[in-house]
Coordinates of C-alpha atoms in Angstrom, one line a residue:
X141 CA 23.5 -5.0 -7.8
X142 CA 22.0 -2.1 -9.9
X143 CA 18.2 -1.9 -8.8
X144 CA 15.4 0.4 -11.0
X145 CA 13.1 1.3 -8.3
X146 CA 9.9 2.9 -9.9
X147 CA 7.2 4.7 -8.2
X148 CA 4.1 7.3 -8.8
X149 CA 3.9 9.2 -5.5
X150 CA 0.3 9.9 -4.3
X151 CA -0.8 13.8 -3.4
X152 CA -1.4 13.0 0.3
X153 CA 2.0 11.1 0.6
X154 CA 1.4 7.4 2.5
X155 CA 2.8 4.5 3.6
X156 CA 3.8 3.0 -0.2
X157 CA 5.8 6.5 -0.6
X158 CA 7.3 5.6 2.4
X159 CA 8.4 2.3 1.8
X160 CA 9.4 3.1 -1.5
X161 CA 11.8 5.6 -0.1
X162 CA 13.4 3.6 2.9
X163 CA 13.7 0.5 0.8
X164 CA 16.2 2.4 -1.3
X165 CA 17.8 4.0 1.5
X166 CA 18.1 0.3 2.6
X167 CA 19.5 -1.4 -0.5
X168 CA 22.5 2.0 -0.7
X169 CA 23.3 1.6 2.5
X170 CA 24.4 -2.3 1.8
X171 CA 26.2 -1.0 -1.2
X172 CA 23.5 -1.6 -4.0
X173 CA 23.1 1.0 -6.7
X174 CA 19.4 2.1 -6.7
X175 CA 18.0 3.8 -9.7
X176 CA 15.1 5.8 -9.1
X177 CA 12.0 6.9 -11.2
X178 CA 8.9 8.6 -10.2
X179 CA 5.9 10.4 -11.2
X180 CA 3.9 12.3 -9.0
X181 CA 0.1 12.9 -9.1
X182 CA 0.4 16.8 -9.0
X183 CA 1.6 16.5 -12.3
X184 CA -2.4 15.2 -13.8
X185 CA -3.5 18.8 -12.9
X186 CA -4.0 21.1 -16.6
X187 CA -4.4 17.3 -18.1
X188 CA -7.9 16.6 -20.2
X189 CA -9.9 13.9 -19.1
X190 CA -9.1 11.8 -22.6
X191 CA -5.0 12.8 -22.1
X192 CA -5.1 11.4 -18.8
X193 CA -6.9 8.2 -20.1
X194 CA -4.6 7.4 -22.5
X195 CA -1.1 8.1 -19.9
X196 CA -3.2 5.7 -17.7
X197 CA -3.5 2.8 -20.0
X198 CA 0.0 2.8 -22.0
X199 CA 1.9 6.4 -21.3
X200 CA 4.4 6.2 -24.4
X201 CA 6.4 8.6 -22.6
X202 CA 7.2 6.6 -19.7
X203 CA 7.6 3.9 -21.4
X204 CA 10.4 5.6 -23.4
X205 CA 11.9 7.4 -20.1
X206 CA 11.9 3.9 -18.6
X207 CA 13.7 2.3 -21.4
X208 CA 16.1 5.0 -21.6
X209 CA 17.0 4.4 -18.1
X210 CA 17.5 0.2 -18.4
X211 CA 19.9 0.8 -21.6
X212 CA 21.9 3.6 -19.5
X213 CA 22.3 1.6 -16.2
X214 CA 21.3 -2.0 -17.4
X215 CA 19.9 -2.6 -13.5
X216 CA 19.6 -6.1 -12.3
X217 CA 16.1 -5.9 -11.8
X218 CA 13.3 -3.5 -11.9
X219 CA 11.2 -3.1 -8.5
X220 CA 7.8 -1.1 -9.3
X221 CA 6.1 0.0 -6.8
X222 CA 3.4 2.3 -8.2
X223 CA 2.4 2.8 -11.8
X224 CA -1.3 4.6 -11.0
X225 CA -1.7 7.1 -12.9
X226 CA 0.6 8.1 -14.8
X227 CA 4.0 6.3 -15.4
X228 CA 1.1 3.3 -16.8
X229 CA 1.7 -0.5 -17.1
X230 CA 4.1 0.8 -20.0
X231 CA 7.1 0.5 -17.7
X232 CA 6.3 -3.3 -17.4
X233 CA 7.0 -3.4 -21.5
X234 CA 10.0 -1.3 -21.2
X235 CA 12.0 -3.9 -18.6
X236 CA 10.2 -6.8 -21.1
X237 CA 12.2 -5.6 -24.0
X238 CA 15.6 -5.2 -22.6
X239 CA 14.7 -9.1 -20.4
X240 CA 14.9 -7.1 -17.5
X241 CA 13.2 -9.2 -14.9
X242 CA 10.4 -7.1 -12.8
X243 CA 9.3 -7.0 -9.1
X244 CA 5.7 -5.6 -8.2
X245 CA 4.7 -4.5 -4.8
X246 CA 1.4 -4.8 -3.9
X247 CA 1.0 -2.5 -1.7
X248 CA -3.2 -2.0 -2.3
X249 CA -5.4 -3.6 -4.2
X250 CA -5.3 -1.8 -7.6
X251 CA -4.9 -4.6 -9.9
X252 CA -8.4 -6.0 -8.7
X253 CA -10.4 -2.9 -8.1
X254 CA -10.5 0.7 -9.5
X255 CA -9.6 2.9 -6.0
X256 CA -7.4 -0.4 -5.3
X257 CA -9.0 -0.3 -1.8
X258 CA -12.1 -3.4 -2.0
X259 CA -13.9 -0.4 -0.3
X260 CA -17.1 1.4 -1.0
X261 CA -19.6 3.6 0.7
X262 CA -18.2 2.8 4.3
X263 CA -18.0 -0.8 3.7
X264 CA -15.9 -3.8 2.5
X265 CA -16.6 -4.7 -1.3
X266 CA -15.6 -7.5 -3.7
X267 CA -18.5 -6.7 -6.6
X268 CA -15.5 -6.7 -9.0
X269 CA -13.0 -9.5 -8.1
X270 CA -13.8 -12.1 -10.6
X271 CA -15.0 -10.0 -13.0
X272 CA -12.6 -9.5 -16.4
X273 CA -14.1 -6.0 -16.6
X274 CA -14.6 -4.0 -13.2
X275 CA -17.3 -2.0 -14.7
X276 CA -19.2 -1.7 -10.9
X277 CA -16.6 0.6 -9.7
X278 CA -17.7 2.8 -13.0
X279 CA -21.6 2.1 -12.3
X280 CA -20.6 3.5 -8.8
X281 CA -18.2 5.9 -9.3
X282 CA -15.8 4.2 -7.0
X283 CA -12.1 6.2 -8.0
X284 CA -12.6 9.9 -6.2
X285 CA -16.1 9.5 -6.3
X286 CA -15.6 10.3 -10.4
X287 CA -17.2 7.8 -13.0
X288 CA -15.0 9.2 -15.8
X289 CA -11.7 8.8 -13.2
X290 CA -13.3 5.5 -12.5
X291 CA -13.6 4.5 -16.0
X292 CA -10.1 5.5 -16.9
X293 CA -8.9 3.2 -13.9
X294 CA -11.6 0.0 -15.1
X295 CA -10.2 0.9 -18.8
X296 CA -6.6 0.1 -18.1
X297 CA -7.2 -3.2 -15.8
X298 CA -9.7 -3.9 -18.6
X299 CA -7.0 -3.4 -21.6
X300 CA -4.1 -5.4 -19.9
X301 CA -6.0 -8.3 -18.9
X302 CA -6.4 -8.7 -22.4
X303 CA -3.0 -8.2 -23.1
X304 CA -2.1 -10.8 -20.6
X305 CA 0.3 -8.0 -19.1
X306 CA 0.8 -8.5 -15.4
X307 CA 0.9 -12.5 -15.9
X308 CA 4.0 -11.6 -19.4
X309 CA 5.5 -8.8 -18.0
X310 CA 5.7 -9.2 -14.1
X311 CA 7.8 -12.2 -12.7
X312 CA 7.7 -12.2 -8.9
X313 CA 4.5 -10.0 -6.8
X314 CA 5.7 -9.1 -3.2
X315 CA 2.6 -9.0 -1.2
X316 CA 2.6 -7.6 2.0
X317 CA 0.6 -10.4 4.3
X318 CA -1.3 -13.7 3.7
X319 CA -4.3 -12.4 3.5
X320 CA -3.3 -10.0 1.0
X321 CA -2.4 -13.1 -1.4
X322 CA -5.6 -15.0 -0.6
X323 CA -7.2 -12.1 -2.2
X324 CA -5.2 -11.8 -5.1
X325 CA -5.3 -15.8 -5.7
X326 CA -9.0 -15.2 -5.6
X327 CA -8.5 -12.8 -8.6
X328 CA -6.4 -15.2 -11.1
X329 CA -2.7 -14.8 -10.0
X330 CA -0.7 -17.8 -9.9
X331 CA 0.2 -17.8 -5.9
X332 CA 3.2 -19.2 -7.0
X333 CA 4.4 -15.6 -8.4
X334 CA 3.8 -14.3 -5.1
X335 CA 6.0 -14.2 -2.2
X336 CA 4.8 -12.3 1.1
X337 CA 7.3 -9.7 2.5
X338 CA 5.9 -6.9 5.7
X339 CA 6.4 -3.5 5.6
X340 CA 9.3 -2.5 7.7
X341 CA 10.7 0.5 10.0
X342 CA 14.3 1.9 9.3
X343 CA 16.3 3.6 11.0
X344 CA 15.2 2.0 14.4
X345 CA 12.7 5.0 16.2
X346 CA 13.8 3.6 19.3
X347 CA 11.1 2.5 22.0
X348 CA 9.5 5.0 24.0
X349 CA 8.4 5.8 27.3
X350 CA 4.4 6.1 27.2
X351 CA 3.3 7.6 30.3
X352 CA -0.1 7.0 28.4
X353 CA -2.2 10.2 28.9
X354 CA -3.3 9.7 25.0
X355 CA -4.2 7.4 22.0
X356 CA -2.9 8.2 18.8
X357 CA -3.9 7.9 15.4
X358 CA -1.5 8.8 12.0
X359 CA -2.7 8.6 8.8
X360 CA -4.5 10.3 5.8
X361 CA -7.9 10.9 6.7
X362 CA -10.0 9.0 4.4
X363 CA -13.1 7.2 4.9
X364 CA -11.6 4.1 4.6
X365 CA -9.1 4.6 7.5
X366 CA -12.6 4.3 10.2
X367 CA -11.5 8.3 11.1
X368 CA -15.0 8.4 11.5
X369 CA -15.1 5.7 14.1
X370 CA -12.9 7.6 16.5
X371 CA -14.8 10.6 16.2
X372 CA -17.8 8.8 17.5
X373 CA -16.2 7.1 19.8
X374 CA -14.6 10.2 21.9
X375 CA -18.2 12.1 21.0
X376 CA -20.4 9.3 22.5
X377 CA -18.4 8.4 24.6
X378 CA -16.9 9.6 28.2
X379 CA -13.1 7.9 27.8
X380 CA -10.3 8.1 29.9
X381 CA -7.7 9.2 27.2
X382 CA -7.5 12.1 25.4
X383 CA -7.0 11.4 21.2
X384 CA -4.2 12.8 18.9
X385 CA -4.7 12.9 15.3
X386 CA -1.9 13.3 12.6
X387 CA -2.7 13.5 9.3
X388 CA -4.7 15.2 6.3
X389 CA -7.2 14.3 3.6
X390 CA -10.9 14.5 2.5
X391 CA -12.1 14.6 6.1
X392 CA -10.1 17.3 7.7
X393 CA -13.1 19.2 8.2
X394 CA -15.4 16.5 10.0
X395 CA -12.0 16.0 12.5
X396 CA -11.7 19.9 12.9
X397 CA -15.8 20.0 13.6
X398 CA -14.8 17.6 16.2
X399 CA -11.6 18.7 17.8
X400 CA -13.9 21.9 18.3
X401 CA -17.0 20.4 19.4
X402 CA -15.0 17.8 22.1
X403 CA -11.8 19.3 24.3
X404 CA -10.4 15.4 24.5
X405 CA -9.9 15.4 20.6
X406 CA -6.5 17.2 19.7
X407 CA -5.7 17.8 15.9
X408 CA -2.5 18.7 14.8
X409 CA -2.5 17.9 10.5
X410 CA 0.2 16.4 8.8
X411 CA 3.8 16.1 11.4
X412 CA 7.0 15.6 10.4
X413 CA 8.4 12.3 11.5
X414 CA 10.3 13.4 14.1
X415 CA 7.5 15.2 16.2
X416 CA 4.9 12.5 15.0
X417 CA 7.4 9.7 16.6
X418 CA 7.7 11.8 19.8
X419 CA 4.1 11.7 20.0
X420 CA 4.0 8.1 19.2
X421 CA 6.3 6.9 21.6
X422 CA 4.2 8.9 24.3
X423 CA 1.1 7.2 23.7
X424 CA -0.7 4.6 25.3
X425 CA -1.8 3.1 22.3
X426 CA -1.9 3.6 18.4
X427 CA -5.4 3.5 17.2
X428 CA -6.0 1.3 13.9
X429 CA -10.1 2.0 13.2
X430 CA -9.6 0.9 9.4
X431 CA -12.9 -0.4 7.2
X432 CA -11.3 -1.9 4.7
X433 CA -9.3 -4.6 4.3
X434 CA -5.7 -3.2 5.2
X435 CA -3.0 -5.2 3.3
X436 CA -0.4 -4.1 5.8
X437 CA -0.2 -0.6 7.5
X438 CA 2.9 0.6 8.2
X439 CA 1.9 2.3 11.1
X440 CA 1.6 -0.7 12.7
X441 CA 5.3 -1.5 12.1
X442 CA 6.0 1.7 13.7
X443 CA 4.1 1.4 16.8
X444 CA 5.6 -1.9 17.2
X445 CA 9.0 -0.7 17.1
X446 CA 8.4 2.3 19.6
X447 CA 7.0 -0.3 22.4
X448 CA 3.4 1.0 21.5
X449 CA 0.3 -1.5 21.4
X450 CA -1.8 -1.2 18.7
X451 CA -6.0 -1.3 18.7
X452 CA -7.3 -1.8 15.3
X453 CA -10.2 -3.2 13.8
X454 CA -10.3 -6.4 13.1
X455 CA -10.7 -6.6 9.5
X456 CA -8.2 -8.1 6.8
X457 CA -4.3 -8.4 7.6
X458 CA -4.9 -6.5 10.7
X459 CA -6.8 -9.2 12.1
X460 CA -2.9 -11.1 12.2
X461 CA -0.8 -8.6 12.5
X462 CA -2.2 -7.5 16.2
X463 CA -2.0 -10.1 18.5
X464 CA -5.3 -9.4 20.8
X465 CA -4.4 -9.4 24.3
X466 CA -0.7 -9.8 23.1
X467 CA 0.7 -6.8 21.1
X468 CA -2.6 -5.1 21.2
X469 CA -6.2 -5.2 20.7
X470 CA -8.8 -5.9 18.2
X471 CA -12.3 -4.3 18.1
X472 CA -15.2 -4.9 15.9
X473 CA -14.6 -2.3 12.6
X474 CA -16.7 1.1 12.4
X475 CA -18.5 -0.2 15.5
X476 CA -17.3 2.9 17.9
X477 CA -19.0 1.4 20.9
X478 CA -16.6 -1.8 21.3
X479 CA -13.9 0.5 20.5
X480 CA -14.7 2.6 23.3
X481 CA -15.4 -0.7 25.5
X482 CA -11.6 -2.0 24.3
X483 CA -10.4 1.4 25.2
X484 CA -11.9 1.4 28.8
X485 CA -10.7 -2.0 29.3
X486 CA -6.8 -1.3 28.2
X487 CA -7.1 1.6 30.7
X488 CA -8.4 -0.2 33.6
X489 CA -5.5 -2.9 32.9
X490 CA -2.1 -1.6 33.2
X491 CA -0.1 -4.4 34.2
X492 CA -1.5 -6.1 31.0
X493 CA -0.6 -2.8 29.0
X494 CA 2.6 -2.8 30.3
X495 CA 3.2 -6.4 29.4
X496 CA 1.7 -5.1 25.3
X497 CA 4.6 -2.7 25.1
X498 CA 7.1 -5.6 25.3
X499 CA 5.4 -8.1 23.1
X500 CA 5.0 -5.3 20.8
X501 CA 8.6 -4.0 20.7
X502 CA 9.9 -7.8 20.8
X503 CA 7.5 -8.6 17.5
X504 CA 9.3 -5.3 15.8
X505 CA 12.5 -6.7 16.6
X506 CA 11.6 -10.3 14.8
X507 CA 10.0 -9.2 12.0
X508 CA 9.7 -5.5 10.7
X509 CA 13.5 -4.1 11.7
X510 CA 15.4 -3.2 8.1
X511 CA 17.7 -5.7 8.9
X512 CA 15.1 -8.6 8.5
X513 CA 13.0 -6.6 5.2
X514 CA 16.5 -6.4 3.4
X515 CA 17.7 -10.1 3.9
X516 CA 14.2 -10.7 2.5
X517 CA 13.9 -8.2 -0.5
X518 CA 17.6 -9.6 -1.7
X519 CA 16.4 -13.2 -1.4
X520 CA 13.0 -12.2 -3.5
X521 CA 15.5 -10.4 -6.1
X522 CA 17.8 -13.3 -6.2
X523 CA 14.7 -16.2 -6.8
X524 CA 13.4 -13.4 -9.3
X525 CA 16.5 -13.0 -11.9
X526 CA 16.5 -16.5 -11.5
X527 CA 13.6 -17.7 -12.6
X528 CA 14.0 -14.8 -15.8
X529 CA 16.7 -16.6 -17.0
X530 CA 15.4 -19.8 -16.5
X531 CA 12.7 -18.7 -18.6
X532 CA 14.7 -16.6 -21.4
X533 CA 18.5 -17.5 -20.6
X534 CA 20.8 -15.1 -22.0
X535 CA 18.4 -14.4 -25.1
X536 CA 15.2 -11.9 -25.5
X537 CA 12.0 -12.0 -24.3
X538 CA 8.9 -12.8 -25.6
X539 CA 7.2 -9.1 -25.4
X540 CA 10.0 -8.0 -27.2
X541 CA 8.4 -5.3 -28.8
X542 CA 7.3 -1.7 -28.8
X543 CA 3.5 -1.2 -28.0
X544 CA 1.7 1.9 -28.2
X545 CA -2.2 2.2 -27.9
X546 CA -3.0 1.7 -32.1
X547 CA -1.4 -1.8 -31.0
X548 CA -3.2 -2.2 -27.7
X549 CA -6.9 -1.0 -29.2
X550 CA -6.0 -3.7 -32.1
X551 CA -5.4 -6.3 -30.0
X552 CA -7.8 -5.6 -27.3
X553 CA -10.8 -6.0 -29.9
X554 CA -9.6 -9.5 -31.6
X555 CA -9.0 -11.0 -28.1
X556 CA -12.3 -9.6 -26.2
X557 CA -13.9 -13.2 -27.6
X558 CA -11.7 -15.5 -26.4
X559 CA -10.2 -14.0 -22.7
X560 CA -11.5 -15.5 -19.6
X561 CA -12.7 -13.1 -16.4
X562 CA -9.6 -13.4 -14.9
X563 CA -7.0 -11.7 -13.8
X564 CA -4.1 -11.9 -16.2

């Protein structure tokens, strides 16, 4: 099988980068043929505000690159993982017009809010699920804190629910838990496009050996991702393990203030994998503080399949994904006091710790190895080319056509009347 993989890489690369590598890594090693196609963020720097606008909503260029690549390798199917910013929902039309069937990975929640995180000012928000237009997250400025960025983010959502794109142009969603779907079934899509597919670990870390003198967290330091929790938890609080932080992002300078204000907080920036999964392995626990509603989180995955436990807050998929008492624990989310009180109790019970490091490694091994994600993603491609031809058999399809934005700005004013507010 020939797979187009196609992804726009973030600046502070993250779980969806990974997965989008390893998931083509995968698909080689079992003898598939992966295309791939990126864009990276670094590339919108010397770009206008209005010339980023337009690549965001219908990039004519990716479009073209996209289409050039289908008629060169004529791949099976077309597995998208990121289009935000800059390779657009034009790639969508590109697969369309050759009846090249197309996966999308939702791996956040872009397609129903502008920062595709249901997360503002240090809390959980929905203002703009069920709304046709997500003009809040421009009222608040919701995409890097930018009402212009945010606008250009509402503007394409805006112009391809009108154009009916992602319900045309997309056949099959992965989404990475239940209650990932629940949300997107609350925001229009049929939950009968979706099928839910975890993120996975490959190659196999290995488990380690955790003498437990630390906690660990790994990710981009973003509001979102409770950093701010843990900070106030080891501040506030006299706890019996030190904490390790691995990452980067907007709030690299609270966690330096920190690291310098309290001797138990250890900062070390972004690791690569090999001397972050030493560290991992190590710990007693990996610590989860997110505050918004976490689809997934790979790191979870990864803690699993080095024997760690894992306490998170309990807040959206993460709330199933750790087992409380079982393959971790849960705590209530940006609330640094039970955290601390979670942490104190984990410590004070090793045999039950122990026992967490078992569970955890045994619920890798059933569910997150690559083994298990690539029986899975081949299943999902099979039902997916199936259901294209059921729909256009060996003929084209019905967006058979180029579109460029004089076509979309047309068609977006005739239909604005008639559209529902939901996602389409």
């Amino acid at each position: 099988m020939i797979i187009l993989s196609v992804h726009n890489s973030y600046q502070q690369p993250g779980g969806e980068d990974e997965v989008f590598r390893q998931e083509a890594q995968l698909l080689e090693q079992h003898g598939h043929q992966v295309i791939r196609c990126q864009a990276h963020n670094d590339e919108v720097t010397g770009k206008s505000s209005l010339e980023l606008l337009a690549k965001t909503i219908y990039n004519t260029d990716a479009y073209r690159r996209v289409l050039a690549l289908i008629k060169e390798t004529r791949p099976a199917v077309m597995h998208v993982h990121n289009t935000f910013p800059l390779l657009s929902p034009a790639v969508y039309y590109a697969a369309a017009k050759e009846s090249v069937p197309v996966v999308q990975t939702l791996h956040n929640y872009r397609l129903l809010c502008a920062p595709g995180t249901l997360h503002r000012d240090n809390h959980v928000c929905e203002e703009c699920i069920g709304t046709f237009s997500p003009w809040p997250a421009v009222l608040h400025g919701c995409y890097r804190g930018s009402r212009p960025a945010s606008a250009a983010a509402a503007g394409m959502l805006t112009i391809h629910r009108l154009l009916k794109t992602y319900s045309k142009t997309v056949t099959t969603y992965i989404a990475l838990s239940d209650f990932a779907v629940s949300k997107f079934v609350q925001a229009g899509i049929p939950k009968d496009k979706i099928i839910v597919k975890p993120n996975f670990v490959d190659p196999d870390p290995g488990r380690g050996d955790g003498p437990g003198g630390h906690c660990i967290f790994a990710g981009r330091l973003q509001p979102e991702k409770g950093i701010l929790t843990l900070l106030n938890a080891w501040t506030q609080h006299s706890l019996p393990f030190d904490l390790e932080i691995a990452g980067d992002g907007d709030l690299a300078p609270e966690v330096a203030a920190a690291a310098e204000r309290c001797p138990r907080i250890h900062w070390h920036g972004r690791l690569q994998k090999t001397q972050l999964h030493d560290r991992i392995k190590k710990a007693a626990a990996m610590l989860v503080p997110s505050t918004w509603n976490e689809p997934f989180g790979v790191v979870v995955a990864e803690a699993f399949a080095m024997g760690v436990p894992v306490i998170a807050s309990k807040i959206g998929a993460l709330a199933s994904i750790v087992a409380h008492g079982r393959t971790g624990l849960h705590f209530t989310p940006g609330n640094a006091d039970d955290l601390a009180a979670q942490l104190r109790w984990f410590h004070e019970h090793p045999k039950a710790a122990l026992e967490m490091r078992d569970e955890a490694r045994l619920e890798f091994e059933r569910n997150y190895t690559g083994e298990r994600n690539y029986e899975l993603l081949i299943e999902i491609y099979q039902k997916t080319i199936q259901k294209n031809i059921a729909r256009y058999g060996a003929g084209r399809s019905s967006a058979d056509q180029d579109i460029d934005l004089v076509q979309i700005a047309g068609n977006s004013s005739s239909q604005r009347r008639t559209q529902s507010g939901r996602l389409n």
